Amino acid sequence: MAAQILDGKALAQELRAGFKERAAALTAKGLKPGLVVILVGEDPASQVYVKNKVAACEAVGMYSEKLVYPADVAPAVVLNKIAELNADTKVHGILVQLPLPAHFDEAAVLEAIAAEKDVDGFHAENVGALAQGQPRFIPCTPYGVMKMFAKGGVNLSGKEAVVIGRSNIVGKPMALLLINAGATVTVCNSRTRNLAEHTRRADIIVAAVGKPRFVTADMVKPGAVVIDVGINRLPDGKLCGDVDYESVKEVAAWITPVPGGVGPMTITMLLANTIEAAERKAGI
Ligand code: NAP
């Protein structure tokens, strides 16, 4: 039987309707939630991501601003701006679009953002809180995946989960969230031996590899839940995930499509984090 689809697009719409109400309630108190997105350079993919983030904020009635710097800007200019935004009461969330040009110390930039405005959840303080099981801001992509599990009624406790990928933005925080939810978690990377032996044991697979159709049906246990975080551009311009959707959907119980799966949830959870930041500031 073909897998059921975890529809990120539909869930994103449902959640965003709730955000509109929360943003309106805050605005009525003079505390319109505000997000500033900083973009350095002209990477075309980053430009699209930033445009979409700003538009998504505006669509739910939040304040949003995009600051664009040339690729050769001095890091001190950006750091000074972040310091200014940290002190700006209109701004509840600050996001620096990654990757930054090579002359930037990415970690130093992320640490410069005030932890209470770090809506991407990449500041060491927020990473530490997540690792301790007391999250404040959860990185948006894995946060979105957790919402999809909840929507599908997927119980994580006691399950074997395999995360493929160990990046700071997806793989590692995903693994922490699964650990916190009581799953038994294996995190694989490019040096993992016999990857399929791990994935075939898994009740839950999260693929965050960045390689088109990398996870094939023979790597998946019948009845598994398969989450595809990957966004890969094919030579014909079409998007595809890290999972071979057509074959894996015949084996899995639940699957996320690309596009329309995890992607729409990522920006949705950025909105969630910014509204949460504003609500905390307002004492709600
Ligand atoms: P990344 O930083 O490049 O990390 C990829 C991970 O995959 C690394 O840990 C790498 O291992 C591992 N890997 C590579 N080849 C492997 C192999 N043969 N076997 C096992 N593991 C392997 O990428 P990322 O930022 O985590 O993103 C992953 C994918 O998700 C990309 O397609 C990206 O575009 C997409 N993404 C989507 C969203 C969304 O909103 N849906 C958000 C963020 C990212 P090593 O560490 O050993 O190199």
mmCIF file of C-alpha atoms and ligand atoms in Angstrom:
data_model
loop_
_atom_site.group_PDB
_atom_site.id
_atom_site.type_symbol
_atom_site.label_atom_id
_atom_site.label_comp_id
_atom_site.label_asym_id
_atom_site.label_seq_id
_atom_site.Cartn_x
_atom_site.Cartn_y
_atom_site.Cartn_z
ATOM 1 C CA MET A 1 0.000 0.000 0.000
ATOM 2 C CA ALA A 2 1.323 3.452 -0.885
ATOM 3 C CA ALA A 3 2.476 5.632 1.999
ATOM 4 C CA GLN A 4 0.345 8.376 3.499
ATOM 5 C CA ILE A 5 1.634 11.841 2.775
ATOM 6 C CA LEU A 6 2.712 14.237 5.511
ATOM 7 C CA ASP A 7 1.595 17.420 3.778
ATOM 8 C CA GLY A 8 3.804 20.300 4.902
ATOM 9 C CA LYS A 9 2.073 22.820 2.682
ATOM 10 C CA ALA A 10 -1.337 22.194 4.257
ATOM 11 C CA LEU A 11 0.062 22.132 7.799
ATOM 12 C CA ALA A 12 1.984 25.357 7.149
ATOM 13 C CA GLN A 13 -1.227 27.081 6.057
ATOM 14 C CA GLU A 14 -3.076 25.833 9.118
ATOM 15 C CA LEU A 15 -0.365 27.072 11.479
ATOM 16 C CA ARG A 16 0.011 30.422 9.720
ATOM 17 C CA ALA A 17 -3.713 31.127 10.205
ATOM 18 C CA GLY A 18 -3.120 30.849 13.963
ATOM 19 C CA PHE A 19 -0.074 33.138 13.739
ATOM 20 C CA LYS A 20 -2.205 35.857 12.150
ATOM 21 C CA GLU A 21 -4.380 35.924 15.250
ATOM 22 C CA ARG A 22 -1.404 35.952 17.608
ATOM 23 C CA ALA A 23 0.331 38.708 15.614
ATOM 24 C CA ALA A 24 -2.883 40.771 15.645
ATOM 25 C CA ALA A 25 -3.231 40.359 19.427
ATOM 26 C CA LEU A 26 0.356 41.552 19.937
ATOM 27 C CA THR A 27 -0.093 44.445 17.499
ATOM 28 C CA ALA A 28 -3.183 45.549 19.431
ATOM 29 C CA LYS A 29 -0.903 45.885 22.473
ATOM 30 C CA GLY A 30 1.580 47.975 20.464
ATOM 31 C CA LEU A 31 3.985 45.033 20.155
ATOM 32 C CA LYS A 32 3.830 44.047 16.506
ATOM 33 C CA PRO A 33 6.241 41.098 16.124
ATOM 34 C CA GLY A 34 9.250 42.132 14.055
ATOM 35 C CA LEU A 35 11.911 40.179 12.170
ATOM 36 C CA VAL A 36 15.034 41.582 10.514
ATOM 37 C CA VAL A 37 16.785 39.418 7.942
ATOM 38 C CA ILE A 38 20.395 40.225 7.020
ATOM 39 C CA LEU A 39 21.737 39.128 3.660
ATOM 40 C CA VAL A 40 25.386 39.515 2.682
ATOM 41 C CA GLY A 41 26.230 39.057 -0.996
ATOM 42 C CA GLU A 42 24.186 38.112 -3.997
ATOM 43 C CA ASP A 43 23.810 34.347 -3.846
ATOM 44 C CA PRO A 44 20.641 33.755 -5.940
ATOM 45 C CA ALA A 45 19.260 30.975 -3.684
ATOM 46 C CA SER A 46 19.786 33.130 -0.573
ATOM 47 C CA GLN A 47 18.047 36.067 -2.264
ATOM 48 C CA VAL A 48 14.977 33.882 -2.894
ATOM 49 C CA TYR A 49 14.974 32.520 0.690
ATOM 50 C CA VAL A 50 15.200 36.032 2.150
ATOM 51 C CA LYS A 51 12.458 37.372 -0.111
ATOM 52 C CA ASN A 52 10.188 34.488 0.908
ATOM 53 C CA LYS A 53 10.885 35.013 4.608
ATOM 54 C CA VAL A 54 10.044 38.727 4.441
ATOM 55 C CA ALA A 55 6.871 38.057 2.410
ATOM 56 C CA ALA A 56 5.743 35.331 4.842
ATOM 57 C CA CYS A 57 6.107 37.741 7.783
ATOM 58 C CA GLU A 58 4.080 40.413 6.053
ATOM 59 C CA ALA A 59 1.345 37.914 5.105
ATOM 60 C CA VAL A 60 0.630 37.158 8.777
ATOM 61 C CA GLY A 61 0.742 40.814 9.834
ATOM 62 C CA MET A 62 4.264 40.952 11.236
ATOM 63 C CA TYR A 63 6.815 43.720 10.726
ATOM 64 C CA SER A 64 9.739 42.645 8.589
ATOM 65 C CA GLU A 65 12.820 44.250 7.149
ATOM 66 C CA LYS A 66 15.553 43.047 4.830
ATOM 67 C CA LEU A 67 19.087 44.478 5.115
ATOM 68 C CA VAL A 68 21.367 43.723 2.190
ATOM 69 C CA TYR A 69 25.139 44.209 2.223
ATOM 70 C CA PRO A 70 27.632 43.743 -0.624
ATOM 71 C CA ALA A 71 29.682 40.519 -0.535
ATOM 72 C CA ASP A 72 32.875 42.441 0.340
ATOM 73 C CA VAL A 73 31.415 44.335 3.319
ATOM 74 C CA ALA A 74 33.648 44.488 6.405
ATOM 75 C CA PRO A 75 32.385 42.064 9.087
ATOM 76 C CA ALA A 76 32.529 44.936 11.632
ATOM 77 C CA VAL A 77 29.770 46.746 9.709
ATOM 78 C CA VAL A 78 27.439 43.774 10.056
ATOM 79 C CA LEU A 79 28.413 43.189 13.698
ATOM 80 C CA ASN A 80 27.699 46.842 14.535
ATOM 81 C CA LYS A 81 24.298 46.572 12.871
ATOM 82 C CA ILE A 82 23.511 43.417 14.856
ATOM 83 C CA ALA A 83 24.416 45.272 18.084
ATOM 84 C CA GLU A 84 22.032 48.056 17.072
ATOM 85 C CA LEU A 85 19.234 45.570 16.310
ATOM 86 C CA ASN A 86 19.827 43.772 19.626
ATOM 87 C CA ALA A 87 18.884 47.033 21.351
ATOM 88 C CA ASP A 88 15.942 47.883 19.067
ATOM 89 C CA THR A 89 12.637 47.172 20.834
ATOM 90 C CA LYS A 90 10.732 46.937 17.502
ATOM 91 C CA VAL A 91 12.837 43.921 16.580
ATOM 92 C CA HIS A 92 12.041 40.551 18.184
ATOM 93 C CA GLY A 93 13.950 38.321 15.793
ATOM 94 C CA ILE A 94 17.266 38.714 13.942
ATOM 95 C CA LEU A 95 18.334 36.277 11.273
ATOM 96 C CA VAL A 96 21.567 36.257 9.288
ATOM 97 C CA GLN A 97 21.134 34.316 6.063
ATOM 98 C CA LEU A 98 23.807 31.641 5.718
ATOM 99 C CA PRO A 99 26.234 30.969 4.165
ATOM 100 C CA LEU A 100 28.258 34.126 4.722
ATOM 101 C CA PRO A 101 31.222 35.062 2.485
ATOM 102 C CA ALA A 102 34.526 33.369 3.360
ATOM 103 C CA HIS A 103 36.055 36.432 5.099
ATOM 104 C CA PHE A 104 33.355 36.226 7.823
ATOM 105 C CA ASP A 105 33.675 34.201 11.012
ATOM 106 C CA GLU A 106 30.188 32.675 10.831
ATOM 107 C CA ALA A 107 30.173 31.462 14.434
ATOM 108 C CA ALA A 108 31.149 34.932 15.719
ATOM 109 C CA VAL A 109 28.291 36.519 13.773
ATOM 110 C CA LEU A 110 25.764 34.017 15.140
ATOM 111 C CA GLU A 111 27.050 34.572 18.687
ATOM 112 C CA ALA A 112 26.673 38.353 18.265
ATOM 113 C CA ILE A 113 22.899 38.017 17.964
ATOM 114 C CA ALA A 114 21.194 38.396 21.358
ATOM 115 C CA ALA A 115 20.096 34.891 22.433
ATOM 116 C CA GLU A 116 16.535 36.143 23.061
ATOM 117 C CA LYS A 117 16.313 37.368 19.428
ATOM 118 C CA ASP A 118 18.031 34.332 17.862
ATOM 119 C CA VAL A 119 14.955 33.010 16.048
ATOM 120 C CA ASP A 120 17.065 30.599 13.959
ATOM 121 C CA GLY A 121 18.144 28.876 17.182
ATOM 122 C CA PHE A 122 21.837 28.779 16.176
ATOM 123 C CA HIS A 123 23.294 30.731 19.129
ATOM 124 C CA ALA A 124 25.357 28.493 21.448
ATOM 125 C CA GLU A 125 23.057 29.356 24.359
ATOM 126 C CA ASN A 126 20.015 28.135 22.450
ATOM 127 C CA VAL A 127 21.827 25.058 21.160
ATOM 128 C CA GLY A 128 22.826 24.282 24.756
ATOM 129 C CA ALA A 129 19.258 24.729 25.995
ATOM 130 C CA LEU A 130 18.029 22.309 23.327
ATOM 131 C CA ALA A 131 20.742 19.789 24.242
ATOM 132 C CA GLN A 132 19.602 20.003 27.881
ATOM 133 C CA GLY A 133 16.015 19.303 26.836
ATOM 134 C CA GLN A 134 14.871 22.837 27.769
ATOM 135 C CA PRO A 135 14.602 24.432 24.316
ATOM 136 C CA ARG A 136 14.031 28.171 23.921
ATOM 137 C CA PHE A 137 14.414 28.602 20.159
ATOM 138 C CA ILE A 138 14.450 25.414 18.092
ATOM 139 C CA PRO A 139 16.124 25.588 14.655
ATOM 140 C CA CYS A 140 13.308 26.051 12.152
ATOM 141 C CA THR A 141 13.713 23.011 9.880
ATOM 142 C CA PRO A 142 13.841 20.313 12.583
ATOM 143 C CA TYR A 143 11.146 22.203 14.539
ATOM 144 C CA GLY A 144 8.948 21.933 11.448
ATOM 145 C CA VAL A 145 9.659 18.205 11.184
ATOM 146 C CA MET A 146 8.544 17.732 14.804
ATOM 147 C CA LYS A 147 5.273 19.527 14.017
ATOM 148 C CA MET A 148 4.773 17.145 11.079
ATOM 149 C CA PHE A 149 5.271 14.105 13.321
ATOM 150 C CA ALA A 150 2.705 15.550 15.720
ATOM 151 C CA LYS A 151 0.236 16.217 12.911
ATOM 152 C CA GLY A 152 0.602 12.648 11.588
ATOM 153 C CA GLY A 153 0.204 11.215 15.103
ATOM 154 C CA VAL A 154 3.667 9.645 14.821
ATOM 155 C CA ASN A 155 4.715 8.470 18.274
ATOM 156 C CA LEU A 156 8.492 8.817 18.644
ATOM 157 C CA SER A 157 8.995 7.291 22.069
ATOM 158 C CA GLY A 158 10.915 4.018 21.948
ATOM 159 C CA LYS A 159 11.322 4.178 18.153
ATOM 160 C CA GLU A 160 14.534 3.603 16.212
ATOM 161 C CA ALA A 161 15.326 6.845 14.404
ATOM 162 C CA VAL A 162 18.108 7.350 11.880
ATOM 163 C CA VAL A 163 19.136 10.875 10.890
ATOM 164 C CA ILE A 164 21.305 11.044 7.773
ATOM 165 C CA GLY A 165 23.388 14.224 8.036
ATOM 166 C CA ARG A 166 25.008 15.961 10.997
ATOM 167 C CA SER A 167 24.894 19.659 10.073
ATOM 168 C CA ASN A 168 24.351 22.273 12.769
ATOM 169 C CA ILE A 169 21.206 23.530 11.057
ATOM 170 C CA VAL A 170 19.421 20.237 10.418
ATOM 171 C CA GLY A 171 21.025 16.917 11.389
ATOM 172 C CA LYS A 172 22.298 17.707 14.889
ATOM 173 C CA PRO A 173 19.267 19.625 16.205
ATOM 174 C CA MET A 174 16.990 17.000 14.620
ATOM 175 C CA ALA A 175 18.857 14.281 16.516
ATOM 176 C CA LEU A 176 18.544 16.232 19.781
ATOM 177 C CA LEU A 177 14.804 16.682 19.319
ATOM 178 C CA LEU A 178 14.357 12.974 18.628
ATOM 179 C CA ILE A 179 16.465 12.087 21.687
ATOM 180 C CA ASN A 180 14.374 14.462 23.813
ATOM 181 C CA ALA A 181 11.230 12.755 22.468
ATOM 182 C CA GLY A 182 12.466 9.351 23.652
ATOM 183 C CA ALA A 183 13.613 7.842 20.352
ATOM 184 C CA THR A 184 16.755 5.722 20.025
ATOM 185 C CA VAL A 185 18.800 7.838 17.645
ATOM 186 C CA THR A 186 21.600 7.065 15.193
ATOM 187 C CA VAL A 187 23.205 9.982 13.351
ATOM 188 C CA CYS A 188 24.938 9.060 10.087
ATOM 189 C CA ASN A 189 27.414 11.063 8.027
ATOM 190 C CA SER A 190 29.547 10.736 4.902
ATOM 191 C CA ARG A 191 31.934 8.363 6.696
ATOM 192 C CA THR A 192 29.263 6.004 8.019
ATOM 193 C CA ARG A 193 29.961 2.430 6.972
ATOM 194 C CA ASN A 194 27.084 0.314 5.654
ATOM 195 C CA LEU A 195 24.562 3.139 5.797
ATOM 196 C CA ALA A 196 21.737 0.900 4.565
ATOM 197 C CA GLU A 197 22.239 -1.424 7.557
ATOM 198 C CA HIS A 198 21.377 1.518 9.796
ATOM 199 C CA THR A 199 18.481 2.847 7.746
ATOM 200 C CA ARG A 200 16.882 -0.606 7.316
ATOM 201 C CA ARG A 201 16.556 -0.858 11.102
ATOM 202 C CA ALA A 202 14.839 2.504 11.383
ATOM 203 C CA ASP A 203 11.204 3.161 12.219
ATOM 204 C CA ILE A 204 11.920 6.794 11.364
ATOM 205 C CA ILE A 205 14.357 8.116 8.764
ATOM 206 C CA VAL A 206 15.202 11.797 8.406
ATOM 207 C CA ALA A 207 17.279 12.456 5.276
ATOM 208 C CA ALA A 208 19.288 15.722 5.312
ATOM 209 C CA VAL A 209 22.104 14.872 2.933
ATOM 210 C CA GLY A 210 21.849 17.224 -0.049
ATOM 211 C CA LYS A 211 22.029 14.439 -2.656
ATOM 212 C CA PRO A 212 19.140 13.864 -5.059
ATOM 213 C CA ARG A 213 17.164 10.605 -4.521
ATOM 214 C CA PHE A 214 19.885 9.281 -2.214
ATOM 215 C CA VAL A 215 17.565 7.158 -0.047
ATOM 216 C CA THR A 216 16.178 4.308 -2.121
ATOM 217 C CA ALA A 217 13.432 1.780 -1.362
ATOM 218 C CA ASP A 218 15.889 -1.015 -0.504
ATOM 219 C CA MET A 219 17.223 1.170 2.357
ATOM 220 C CA VAL A 220 13.807 1.511 4.005
ATOM 221 C CA LYS A 221 12.031 -0.878 6.370
ATOM 222 C CA PRO A 222 8.405 -1.519 5.375
ATOM 223 C CA GLY A 223 6.137 0.742 7.421
ATOM 224 C CA ALA A 224 8.824 3.331 8.252
ATOM 225 C CA VAL A 225 8.196 7.080 8.454
ATOM 226 C CA VAL A 226 10.445 8.852 5.939
ATOM 227 C CA ILE A 227 11.115 12.581 6.211
ATOM 228 C CA ASP A 228 12.873 14.222 3.283
ATOM 229 C CA VAL A 229 14.617 17.469 4.218
ATOM 230 C CA GLY A 230 16.680 17.687 1.018
ATOM 231 C CA ILE A 231 16.149 20.368 -1.589
ATOM 232 C CA ASN A 232 18.167 19.635 -4.719
ATOM 233 C CA ARG A 233 17.985 21.399 -8.057
ATOM 234 C CA LEU A 234 18.152 18.951 -10.990
ATOM 235 C CA PRO A 235 19.786 19.860 -14.334
ATOM 236 C CA ASP A 236 16.283 20.393 -15.829
ATOM 237 C CA GLY A 237 15.574 23.035 -13.154
ATOM 238 C CA LYS A 238 13.108 20.885 -11.185
ATOM 239 C CA LEU A 239 13.422 20.388 -7.431
ATOM 240 C CA CYS A 240 13.857 16.995 -5.852
ATOM 241 C CA GLY A 241 14.552 15.707 -2.378
ATOM 242 C CA ASP A 242 17.123 13.339 -0.882
ATOM 243 C CA VAL A 243 14.612 10.491 -1.057
ATOM 244 C CA ASP A 244 13.652 8.540 -4.172
ATOM 245 C CA TYR A 245 10.004 9.397 -3.600
ATOM 246 C CA GLU A 246 8.460 7.178 -6.272
ATOM 247 C CA SER A 247 10.005 3.943 -4.999
ATOM 248 C CA VAL A 248 10.098 4.750 -1.272
ATOM 249 C CA LYS A 249 6.411 5.666 -1.114
ATOM 250 C CA GLU A 250 5.619 2.037 -1.961
ATOM 251 C CA VAL A 251 7.471 0.833 1.163
ATOM 252 C CA ALA A 252 7.032 3.567 3.783
ATOM 253 C CA ALA A 253 3.938 4.174 5.922
ATOM 254 C CA TRP A 254 4.402 7.961 5.889
ATOM 255 C CA ILE A 255 6.457 10.132 3.554
ATOM 256 C CA THR A 256 7.030 13.844 2.915
ATOM 257 C CA PRO A 257 7.021 15.087 -0.689
ATOM 258 C CA VAL A 258 9.469 17.612 -2.206
ATOM 259 C CA PRO A 259 8.285 20.235 -2.871
ATOM 260 C CA GLY A 260 5.401 20.627 -0.426
ATOM 261 C CA GLY A 261 6.873 18.758 2.549
ATOM 262 C CA VAL A 262 9.461 20.083 4.973
ATOM 263 C CA GLY A 263 10.222 23.219 2.897
ATOM 264 C CA PRO A 264 7.044 25.200 3.697
ATOM 265 C CA MET A 265 7.385 24.239 7.368
ATOM 266 C CA THR A 266 10.817 25.863 7.729
ATOM 267 C CA ILE A 267 9.634 29.426 7.114
ATOM 268 C CA THR A 268 6.488 28.692 9.126
ATOM 269 C CA MET A 269 8.562 27.844 12.181
ATOM 270 C CA LEU A 270 10.627 30.998 11.689
ATOM 271 C CA LEU A 271 7.373 32.919 12.031
ATOM 272 C CA ALA A 272 6.505 30.797 15.085
ATOM 273 C CA ASN A 273 9.841 31.576 16.746
ATOM 274 C CA THR A 274 9.518 35.313 16.061
ATOM 275 C CA ILE A 275 5.995 35.439 17.469
ATOM 276 C CA GLU A 276 7.141 33.428 20.495
ATOM 277 C CA ALA A 277 9.978 35.932 20.989
ATOM 278 C CA ALA A 278 7.516 38.838 20.901
ATOM 279 C CA GLU A 279 5.115 37.039 23.255
ATOM 280 C CA ARG A 280 7.915 36.375 25.734
ATOM 281 C CA LYS A 281 8.885 40.044 25.597
ATOM 282 C CA ALA A 282 5.250 40.922 26.266
ATOM 283 C CA GLY A 283 5.149 38.487 29.180
ATOM 284 C CA ILE A 284 2.596 36.228 27.485
HETATM 285 P P1 NAP B 1 25.136 19.914 4.769
HETATM 286 O O1 NAP B 1 25.593 20.903 5.783
HETATM 287 O O2 NAP B 1 25.813 19.831 3.459
HETATM 288 O O3 NAP B 1 25.164 18.474 5.459
HETATM 289 C C1 NAP B 1 24.954 17.311 4.733
HETATM 290 C C2 NAP B 1 25.218 16.141 5.628
HETATM 291 O O4 NAP B 1 25.039 14.946 4.858
HETATM 292 C C3 NAP B 1 26.643 16.101 6.196
HETATM 293 O O5 NAP B 1 26.624 15.840 7.572
HETATM 294 C C4 NAP B 1 27.305 14.978 5.404
HETATM 295 O O6 NAP B 1 28.276 14.258 6.148
HETATM 296 C C5 NAP B 1 26.127 14.065 5.130
HETATM 297 N N1 NAP B 1 26.388 13.196 3.994
HETATM 298 C C6 NAP B 1 26.879 13.536 2.776
HETATM 299 N N2 NAP B 1 27.025 12.438 2.017
HETATM 300 C C7 NAP B 1 26.644 11.389 2.772
HETATM 301 C C8 NAP B 1 26.600 9.989 2.557
HETATM 302 N N3 NAP B 1 27.007 9.447 1.400
HETATM 303 N N4 NAP B 1 26.149 9.199 3.558
HETATM 304 C C9 NAP B 1 25.742 9.728 4.735
HETATM 305 N N5 NAP B 1 25.775 11.059 5.004
HETATM 306 C C10 NAP B 1 26.228 11.868 4.033
HETATM 307 O O7 NAP B 1 23.591 20.114 4.434
HETATM 308 P P2 NAP B 1 22.372 20.670 5.324
HETATM 309 O O8 NAP B 1 22.494 22.124 5.449
HETATM 310 O O9 NAP B 1 22.191 19.836 6.534
HETATM 311 O O10 NAP B 1 21.172 20.374 4.314
HETATM 312 C C11 NAP B 1 20.876 19.069 3.870
HETATM 313 C C12 NAP B 1 19.848 19.149 2.761
HETATM 314 O O11 NAP B 1 18.670 19.742 3.281
HETATM 315 C C13 NAP B 1 20.228 20.017 1.567
HETATM 316 O O12 NAP B 1 19.625 19.479 0.415
HETATM 317 C C14 NAP B 1 19.598 21.352 1.878
HETATM 318 O O13 NAP B 1 19.300 22.112 0.718
HETATM 319 C C15 NAP B 1 18.335 20.897 2.534
HETATM 320 N N6 NAP B 1 17.727 21.863 3.470
HETATM 321 C C16 NAP B 1 16.400 22.012 3.371
HETATM 322 C C17 NAP B 1 15.753 22.836 4.244
HETATM 323 C C18 NAP B 1 14.279 22.949 4.141
HETATM 324 O O14 NAP B 1 13.718 23.959 4.530
HETATM 325 N N7 NAP B 1 13.611 21.924 3.641
HETATM 326 C C19 NAP B 1 16.460 23.548 5.213
HETATM 327 C C20 NAP B 1 17.839 23.349 5.316
HETATM 328 C C21 NAP B 1 18.458 22.489 4.431
HETATM 329 P P3 NAP B 1 29.676 14.934 6.626
HETATM 330 O O15 NAP B 1 29.309 15.796 7.793
HETATM 331 O O16 NAP B 1 30.513 13.771 6.996
HETATM 332 O O17 NAP B 1 30.192 15.714 5.465
#
